[in-house]
Every structure is written in C-alpha cells, then in structure tokens.
Amino acid sequence: MTDEQTTLPRQIVVLSGKGGTGKTTVVGALATLAHDAVLADCDVDAADLHLLLSPQRTREESFFAGKEAVIHPDRCCGCGACAEYCRFDAIEVFPDEKGRPSYRVDPLACEGCGLCSLVCTCDAVEMIEPERGTLFVSSTRRGPLVDARLHAGGDNSGKLVTMVRNTALEIAREEGAELILVDGPPGVACPVIASVTGADLVLLVTEPTVSGMHDLERVAALVQQFQCPLAVCMNRSDINPERSESVCAWAEAREIPVVGVLPYDPAVVEAQVQGKSIVEYGDSPVAEEMRRVWKRIEELPKKVSN
C-alpha cells in the first residue's frame, strides 16, 4: 500500500433504490455529527442537500459532454439533406425572411449521432460539445459542499457525478479532511455506479414497503458487484413493523449490518422547513437514533485497500 492510499479520506456513500426514502435527511444528520467532512451531492438531476445547509457558493464550473449538431445559417444552401436523413426529427424547417426553407437543430431532440454533418452538401453542420450542466462548490456551516445541476435534457450525468466526486476528493486533500459524505442518486443506473466506485462504505436507506424492499435488493446487488461494504438504515420503520422486521432479517441473513431503525417523526419535516438537519433541530426520536447510527458507522471495520 502506498503512502497516498493510506492518506485518502474515507468515502461514505448514502444510497436508496428509490426516491423519497429519506436519504438526504440521513446525510444531513450525518454531516452534523461528523464535523470535519467534505459533502458531495451526486444526485445531479435533483440535488437537494443544499436546502439543509444554506450554502454560500464560492465557485462555479461548466460541464461539457457529448456531441450536438449546430447548423450555421450563413453556410446553409437549403438542400434539406439533414432533415431528410435525421431519424430523431431533430431538424426543424422554417421559412427565412425571403420565404426560402431554412434549417435549425432542436437541441433537446438531437442525439449527437453526427449523420447530418455527413450528409450535408454545403458543410453547414458542425458537431459541438455542448454545456450540459454546472458544478458548484460552496461553503456551509457543516463543511465544504460540492453539488451540480444537470441541464434539462442533458445526458452523461454519470460523468457529471464523477466530476462532483473528484472535486470533493481534491478539496478533502487540500483541507486535510478525513471523510467525504456522498448523497447519492436514487435507482441503479449510471449515476449510481459513478457514485459507488471507490466507496469505503455504502449506507442503504430503505423503508418498510413492498417497493422499498424490491429496490433495496436491486441496489444491494449492484453495490456488491463493486465489493463495497454495505450497511442498512431503515427509515419510518413503525409505519409497517412487520415488514420492517422482514427487511432487517433479510439484511442480517446476508451479514449486512443494520445500523439504524428510524421511527416516523414529524420533526423531520419541521426541521426541513427551517433549513436544518434533524440533529440540529433539537431532541427528537430520529435525532437520538441518528446519533446511534453515526456511532455504529464509526465502529464498523474500515475497508482495506489492496
């Protein structure tokens, strides 16, 4: 093991197989309890960790990815080949000031295949790398926060997630932080894979419902492909105690530690309305259990790098 590997900050990624399980609520509480941590919100399609942290932005960086066609009207001879061959109906036809057909690309429909640039008879089509989103670096009362916003219709969100995580790692190294807390995206798609890669611990937040169990199984199977240590946190456990027990039994049968069983608590919503984590908001059943969750996470064995 190299010196660089031994000094890497621990990366804890919080995931859920579906949206709405309380993943960001858990991350906000852990950020309050962990103190010296760098925070990364990798749900670039709908980042919301900032709502609990009142961030002050210190940096913005554009994210460019993929390809997109652009038709230069001064070069266009009106041959119409681009519209004829486009199979995505991304070429719009409209009359110019003299009533002649003119062409432009609908960026939300363009798939970046480049066929229009090949069939164009007057070299009027250019393939560009468009801006797909924006990365933000902010200071918060709980440490630096890195998050991002993917533009409407933007693709390559996995690459933007990687950009968020790499930036968080750079900041952690610069500031000597020993922990990176990652609020991951829901589901099991490419952004989740980009969030998990290299993680030291993945905390799966679930709920006692049929869909919660189904999606927990899917995301657990995905994470295990990367040989990342797993832990489970059950949220709103008392809305269906019987199913909550079956989910915990499922985890224990697979030797996945259950580090938290959170009850339903109206104080969670009250804290969110005030822009605070549940731990900052004051004493409540969930706040007390989150303190135990953090203690159990600290006691878990650390991942050993090869």
Short mmCIF file of C-alpha atoms in Angstrom, two decimals:
data_model
loop_
_atom_site.label_atom_id
_atom_site.label_comp_id
_atom_site.label_asym_id
_atom_site.label_seq_id
_atom_site.Cartn_x
_atom_site.Cartn_y
_atom_site.Cartn_z
CA MET A 1 0.00 0.00 0.00
CA THR A 2 1.39 3.42 -0.95
CA ASP A 3 1.51 6.49 1.31
CA GLU A 4 -1.10 8.14 -0.94
CA GLN A 5 -3.55 5.27 -0.40
CA THR A 6 -3.17 5.42 3.39
CA THR A 7 -3.99 9.16 3.47
CA LEU A 8 -7.10 9.03 1.28
CA PRO A 9 -10.21 10.24 3.12
CA ARG A 10 -12.88 7.70 3.94
CA GLN A 11 -15.79 7.93 1.49
CA ILE A 12 -19.26 7.05 2.76
CA VAL A 13 -21.96 6.96 0.07
CA VAL A 14 -25.62 7.04 1.07
CA LEU A 15 -27.93 5.41 -1.48
CA SER A 16 -31.51 4.26 -1.88
CA GLY A 17 -33.09 2.13 -4.55
CA LYS A 18 -35.86 4.71 -4.99
CA GLY A 19 -36.51 8.37 -4.32
CA GLY A 20 -38.26 9.62 -1.20
CA THR A 21 -36.82 7.19 1.35
CA GLY A 22 -35.15 9.93 3.42
CA LYS A 23 -31.64 9.60 2.04
CA THR A 24 -30.87 13.33 2.15
CA THR A 25 -32.31 13.58 5.67
CA VAL A 26 -29.83 10.91 6.77
CA VAL A 27 -26.91 12.62 5.01
CA GLY A 28 -27.76 15.96 6.61
CA ALA A 29 -27.81 14.36 10.06
CA LEU A 30 -24.51 12.55 9.47
CA ALA A 31 -22.94 15.80 8.23
CA THR A 32 -23.93 17.45 11.51
CA LEU A 33 -22.46 14.62 13.57
CA ALA A 34 -19.29 14.04 11.54
CA HIS A 35 -17.97 17.60 11.83
CA ASP A 36 -14.81 17.78 9.68
CA ALA A 37 -16.22 16.33 6.44
CA VAL A 38 -16.50 17.32 2.80
CA LEU A 39 -20.02 16.89 1.43
CA ALA A 40 -20.90 15.83 -2.11
CA ASP A 41 -24.42 15.73 -3.55
CA CYS A 42 -24.27 13.37 -6.51
CA ASP A 43 -27.98 13.47 -7.32
CA VAL A 44 -27.21 15.86 -10.18
CA ASP A 45 -30.72 15.51 -11.67
CA ALA A 46 -32.37 16.81 -8.49
CA ALA A 47 -29.80 17.90 -5.90
CA ASP A 48 -31.39 19.00 -2.62
CA LEU A 49 -28.78 18.63 0.13
CA HIS A 50 -28.16 22.38 -0.15
CA LEU A 51 -31.67 23.00 1.20
CA LEU A 52 -30.48 21.87 4.65
CA LEU A 53 -27.16 23.72 4.64
CA SER A 54 -27.68 27.34 3.43
CA PRO A 55 -24.56 27.20 1.20
CA GLN A 56 -22.53 30.21 0.11
CA ARG A 57 -21.23 29.50 -3.39
CA THR A 58 -17.53 30.09 -3.90
CA ARG A 59 -17.05 28.55 -7.35
CA GLU A 60 -18.96 27.53 -10.46
CA GLU A 61 -17.72 25.39 -13.33
CA SER A 62 -19.48 24.46 -16.56
CA PHE A 63 -19.79 20.82 -17.51
CA PHE A 64 -19.42 19.91 -21.18
CA ALA A 65 -20.17 16.45 -22.56
CA GLY A 66 -21.44 14.58 -25.60
CA LYS A 67 -22.00 15.96 -29.08
CA GLU A 68 -24.68 18.18 -30.55
CA ALA A 69 -25.28 19.40 -34.10
CA VAL A 70 -25.42 23.09 -34.96
CA ILE A 71 -26.40 24.41 -38.41
CA HIS A 72 -24.67 27.63 -39.48
CA PRO A 73 -27.28 29.62 -41.44
CA ASP A 74 -24.62 31.60 -43.36
CA ARG A 75 -23.30 28.34 -44.85
CA CYS A 76 -26.63 26.55 -45.35
CA CYS A 77 -27.65 26.15 -49.02
CA GLY A 78 -31.10 24.75 -48.17
CA CYS A 79 -30.56 21.29 -49.65
CA GLY A 80 -32.62 19.68 -46.85
CA ALA A 81 -30.46 16.56 -46.60
CA CYS A 82 -30.09 16.99 -42.84
CA ALA A 83 -33.85 16.93 -42.23
CA GLU A 84 -34.35 14.07 -44.70
CA TYR A 85 -31.86 11.73 -43.04
CA CYS A 86 -32.37 12.65 -39.36
CA ARG A 87 -34.21 9.75 -37.68
CA PHE A 88 -34.82 11.69 -34.47
CA ASP A 89 -36.84 14.54 -36.03
CA ALA A 90 -34.30 16.93 -34.55
CA ILE A 91 -34.09 19.20 -37.62
CA GLU A 92 -36.68 21.97 -37.68
CA VAL A 93 -37.64 23.56 -41.01
CA PHE A 94 -38.88 27.15 -41.11
CA PRO A 95 -39.03 29.93 -43.76
CA ASP A 96 -36.38 32.63 -43.74
CA GLU A 97 -37.14 36.31 -44.41
CA LYS A 98 -37.39 35.59 -48.15
CA GLY A 99 -39.66 32.60 -47.71
CA ARG A 100 -36.98 30.03 -48.51
CA PRO A 101 -36.65 26.92 -46.32
CA SER A 102 -34.15 27.27 -43.51
CA TYR A 103 -33.00 24.65 -41.01
CA ARG A 104 -32.05 24.53 -37.34
CA VAL A 105 -31.42 21.83 -34.74
CA ASP A 106 -33.65 21.21 -31.75
CA PRO A 107 -31.01 20.57 -29.03
CA LEU A 108 -33.45 18.56 -26.86
CA ALA A 109 -34.14 16.14 -29.72
CA CYS A 110 -30.61 15.85 -31.12
CA GLU A 111 -28.86 12.59 -30.20
CA GLY A 112 -25.44 13.75 -31.40
CA CYS A 113 -25.05 10.93 -33.91
CA GLY A 114 -23.43 13.23 -36.49
CA LEU A 115 -25.26 11.85 -39.53
CA CYS A 116 -26.49 15.31 -40.54
CA SER A 117 -22.91 16.58 -40.71
CA LEU A 118 -22.00 13.70 -43.04
CA VAL A 119 -24.89 14.17 -45.49
CA CYS A 120 -24.81 17.98 -45.56
CA THR A 121 -23.85 19.08 -49.10
CA CYS A 122 -22.56 22.51 -48.11
CA ASP A 123 -20.60 21.83 -44.91
CA ALA A 124 -23.05 23.86 -42.83
CA VAL A 125 -23.35 21.43 -39.89
CA GLU A 126 -20.86 21.46 -37.02
CA MET A 127 -20.73 18.97 -34.17
CA ILE A 128 -20.00 20.76 -30.90
CA GLU A 129 -19.54 19.67 -27.29
CA PRO A 130 -22.40 21.48 -25.53
CA GLU A 131 -22.68 22.67 -21.96
CA ARG A 132 -24.73 20.02 -20.13
CA GLY A 133 -24.67 21.31 -16.57
CA THR A 134 -22.96 23.32 -13.85
CA LEU A 135 -20.86 22.22 -10.89
CA PHE A 136 -20.94 24.28 -7.69
CA VAL A 137 -18.52 24.50 -4.78
CA SER A 138 -19.91 26.11 -1.64
CA SER A 139 -19.04 26.73 1.97
CA THR A 140 -21.57 25.65 4.60
CA ARG A 141 -21.77 25.55 8.37
CA ARG A 142 -21.05 21.80 8.11
CA GLY A 143 -18.08 21.95 5.77
CA PRO A 144 -17.47 22.34 2.03
CA LEU A 145 -20.26 21.20 -0.29
CA VAL A 146 -19.86 20.10 -3.91
CA ASP A 147 -23.03 19.68 -5.93
CA ALA A 148 -24.17 20.10 -9.52
CA ARG A 149 -27.18 20.72 -11.72
CA LEU A 150 -27.69 18.82 -14.96
CA HIS A 151 -29.44 20.93 -17.57
CA ALA A 152 -32.86 19.88 -18.84
CA GLY A 153 -32.42 17.13 -21.40
CA GLY A 154 -28.69 16.87 -20.63
CA ASP A 155 -27.01 13.47 -20.84
CA ASN A 156 -23.80 11.97 -19.43
CA SER A 157 -24.94 12.51 -15.85
CA GLY A 158 -22.55 9.74 -14.78
CA LYS A 159 -19.63 11.89 -15.93
CA LEU A 160 -21.01 14.87 -14.00
CA VAL A 161 -21.28 12.69 -10.88
CA THR A 162 -17.63 11.70 -11.33
CA MET A 163 -16.73 15.38 -11.66
CA VAL A 164 -18.53 16.11 -8.37
CA ARG A 165 -16.74 13.28 -6.54
CA ASN A 166 -13.31 14.16 -7.93
CA THR A 167 -13.76 17.78 -6.90
CA ALA A 168 -14.81 16.71 -3.39
CA LEU A 169 -11.72 14.49 -3.17
CA GLU A 170 -9.46 17.37 -4.22
CA ILE A 171 -10.97 19.63 -1.57
CA ALA A 172 -10.64 16.93 1.09
CA ARG A 173 -6.95 16.51 0.27
CA GLU A 174 -6.35 20.27 0.29
CA GLU A 175 -8.06 20.73 3.66
CA GLY A 176 -6.87 17.50 5.26
CA ALA A 177 -10.41 16.24 5.78
CA GLU A 178 -10.66 12.57 6.75
CA LEU A 179 -14.20 11.99 5.49
CA ILE A 180 -16.27 12.57 2.36
CA LEU A 181 -20.04 12.15 2.76
CA VAL A 182 -21.81 11.48 -0.54
CA ASP A 183 -25.55 11.93 -1.04
CA GLY A 184 -26.03 9.56 -3.97
CA PRO A 185 -28.75 9.46 -6.61
CA PRO A 186 -31.69 7.04 -6.39
CA GLY A 187 -32.06 3.93 -8.54
CA VAL A 188 -29.43 1.66 -10.06
CA ALA A 189 -28.44 3.49 -13.26
CA CYS A 190 -25.15 5.01 -14.42
CA PRO A 191 -25.12 7.91 -11.90
CA VAL A 192 -25.35 5.38 -9.05
CA ILE A 193 -22.44 3.38 -10.44
CA ALA A 194 -20.38 6.59 -10.69
CA SER A 195 -21.27 7.37 -7.06
CA VAL A 196 -20.30 3.95 -5.72
CA THR A 197 -16.95 3.45 -7.45
CA GLY A 198 -14.18 3.63 -4.86
CA ALA A 199 -16.51 3.97 -1.86
CA ASP A 200 -15.36 2.72 1.55
CA LEU A 201 -18.90 2.19 2.82
CA VAL A 202 -22.33 2.31 1.19
CA LEU A 203 -25.23 3.05 3.52
CA LEU A 204 -28.55 1.91 2.02
CA VAL A 205 -31.58 3.83 3.25
CA THR A 206 -34.86 1.97 2.82
CA GLU A 207 -38.43 1.89 4.09
CA PRO A 208 -40.82 -0.91 5.08
CA THR A 209 -42.83 -1.12 1.88
CA VAL A 210 -43.02 -3.59 -0.99
CA SER A 211 -41.28 -1.17 -3.38
CA GLY A 212 -38.71 -0.29 -0.70
CA MET A 213 -37.73 -3.94 -0.29
CA HIS A 214 -37.62 -4.55 -4.04
CA ASP A 215 -35.40 -1.55 -4.70
CA LEU A 216 -33.19 -2.32 -1.70
CA GLU A 217 -32.46 -5.75 -3.21
CA ARG A 218 -31.61 -4.21 -6.58
CA VAL A 219 -29.22 -1.57 -5.27
CA ALA A 220 -27.59 -4.02 -2.84
CA ALA A 221 -26.91 -6.45 -5.71
CA LEU A 222 -25.37 -3.61 -7.72
CA VAL A 223 -23.11 -2.38 -4.92
CA GLN A 224 -21.89 -5.88 -4.12
CA GLN A 225 -20.54 -6.12 -7.67
CA PHE A 226 -18.04 -3.42 -6.64
CA GLN A 227 -17.13 -5.28 -3.43
CA CYS A 228 -18.05 -2.28 -1.28
CA PRO A 229 -19.01 -2.84 2.36
CA LEU A 230 -22.74 -2.35 2.95
CA ALA A 231 -24.91 -1.21 5.83
CA VAL A 232 -28.66 -0.61 6.04
CA CYS A 233 -30.69 2.13 7.70
CA MET A 234 -34.45 1.56 7.98
CA ASN A 235 -36.48 4.77 7.84
CA ARG A 236 -40.09 5.22 9.03
CA SER A 237 -39.87 1.72 10.49
CA ASP A 238 -43.08 1.95 12.53
CA ILE A 239 -45.43 2.52 9.58
CA ASN A 240 -45.29 -1.23 8.95
CA PRO A 241 -43.49 -3.03 11.81
CA GLU A 242 -43.95 -6.50 10.34
CA ARG A 243 -42.39 -5.61 7.02
CA SER A 244 -39.69 -3.63 8.80
CA GLU A 245 -38.71 -6.78 10.69
CA SER A 246 -38.59 -8.79 7.46
CA VAL A 247 -36.30 -6.21 5.81
CA CYS A 248 -33.96 -6.28 8.80
CA ALA A 249 -33.99 -10.09 8.75
CA TRP A 250 -33.13 -10.02 5.03
CA ALA A 251 -30.11 -7.83 5.77
CA GLU A 252 -28.92 -9.88 8.72
CA ALA A 253 -29.21 -13.12 6.73
CA ARG A 254 -26.73 -11.60 4.26
CA GLU A 255 -24.45 -10.31 7.03
CA ILE A 256 -25.28 -6.71 6.15
CA PRO A 257 -25.30 -4.70 9.40
CA VAL A 258 -28.46 -2.73 10.20
CA VAL A 259 -27.03 0.44 11.76
CA GLY A 260 -30.28 2.31 12.27
CA VAL A 261 -34.03 1.84 12.66
CA LEU A 262 -35.64 5.28 12.46
CA PRO A 263 -39.25 5.86 13.52
CA TYR A 264 -41.68 8.13 11.72
CA ASP A 265 -41.15 11.59 13.21
CA PRO A 266 -42.98 14.83 12.20
CA ALA A 267 -39.94 16.75 13.47
CA VAL A 268 -38.08 15.72 10.29
CA VAL A 269 -40.39 17.84 8.13
CA GLU A 270 -40.33 20.68 10.65
CA ALA A 271 -36.52 20.69 10.52
CA GLN A 272 -36.51 20.71 6.72
CA VAL A 273 -38.88 23.70 6.65
CA GLN A 274 -36.35 25.59 8.79
CA GLY A 275 -33.43 24.50 6.61
CA LYS A 276 -31.82 22.37 9.32
CA SER A 277 -30.80 18.77 9.74
CA ILE A 278 -32.88 16.76 12.19
CA VAL A 279 -29.93 16.70 14.62
CA GLU A 280 -29.56 20.49 14.50
CA TYR A 281 -33.31 20.97 15.00
CA GLY A 282 -33.25 19.57 18.53
CA ASP A 283 -34.11 16.49 20.53
CA SER A 284 -36.44 14.07 18.78
CA PRO A 285 -36.67 10.28 18.36
CA VAL A 286 -34.98 10.41 14.94
CA ALA A 287 -32.23 12.75 16.16
CA GLU A 288 -31.40 10.38 19.01
CA GLU A 289 -31.37 7.36 16.72
CA MET A 290 -29.17 9.19 14.17
CA ARG A 291 -26.59 9.74 16.90
CA ARG A 292 -26.56 5.98 17.46
CA VAL A 293 -26.36 5.41 13.70
CA TRP A 294 -23.25 7.57 13.45
CA LYS A 295 -21.62 5.78 16.40
CA ARG A 296 -22.31 2.38 14.80
CA ILE A 297 -20.89 3.56 11.46
CA GLU A 298 -17.72 4.70 13.20
CA GLU A 299 -17.39 1.29 14.80
CA LEU A 300 -17.68 -0.62 11.51
CA PRO A 301 -14.40 -2.08 10.19
CA LYS A 302 -12.64 0.16 7.73
CA LYS A 303 -12.31 -1.04 4.15
CA VAL A 304 -8.82 -2.40 3.42
CA SER A 305 -7.34 -1.35 0.05
CA ASN A 306 -5.32 -3.86 -1.96
#
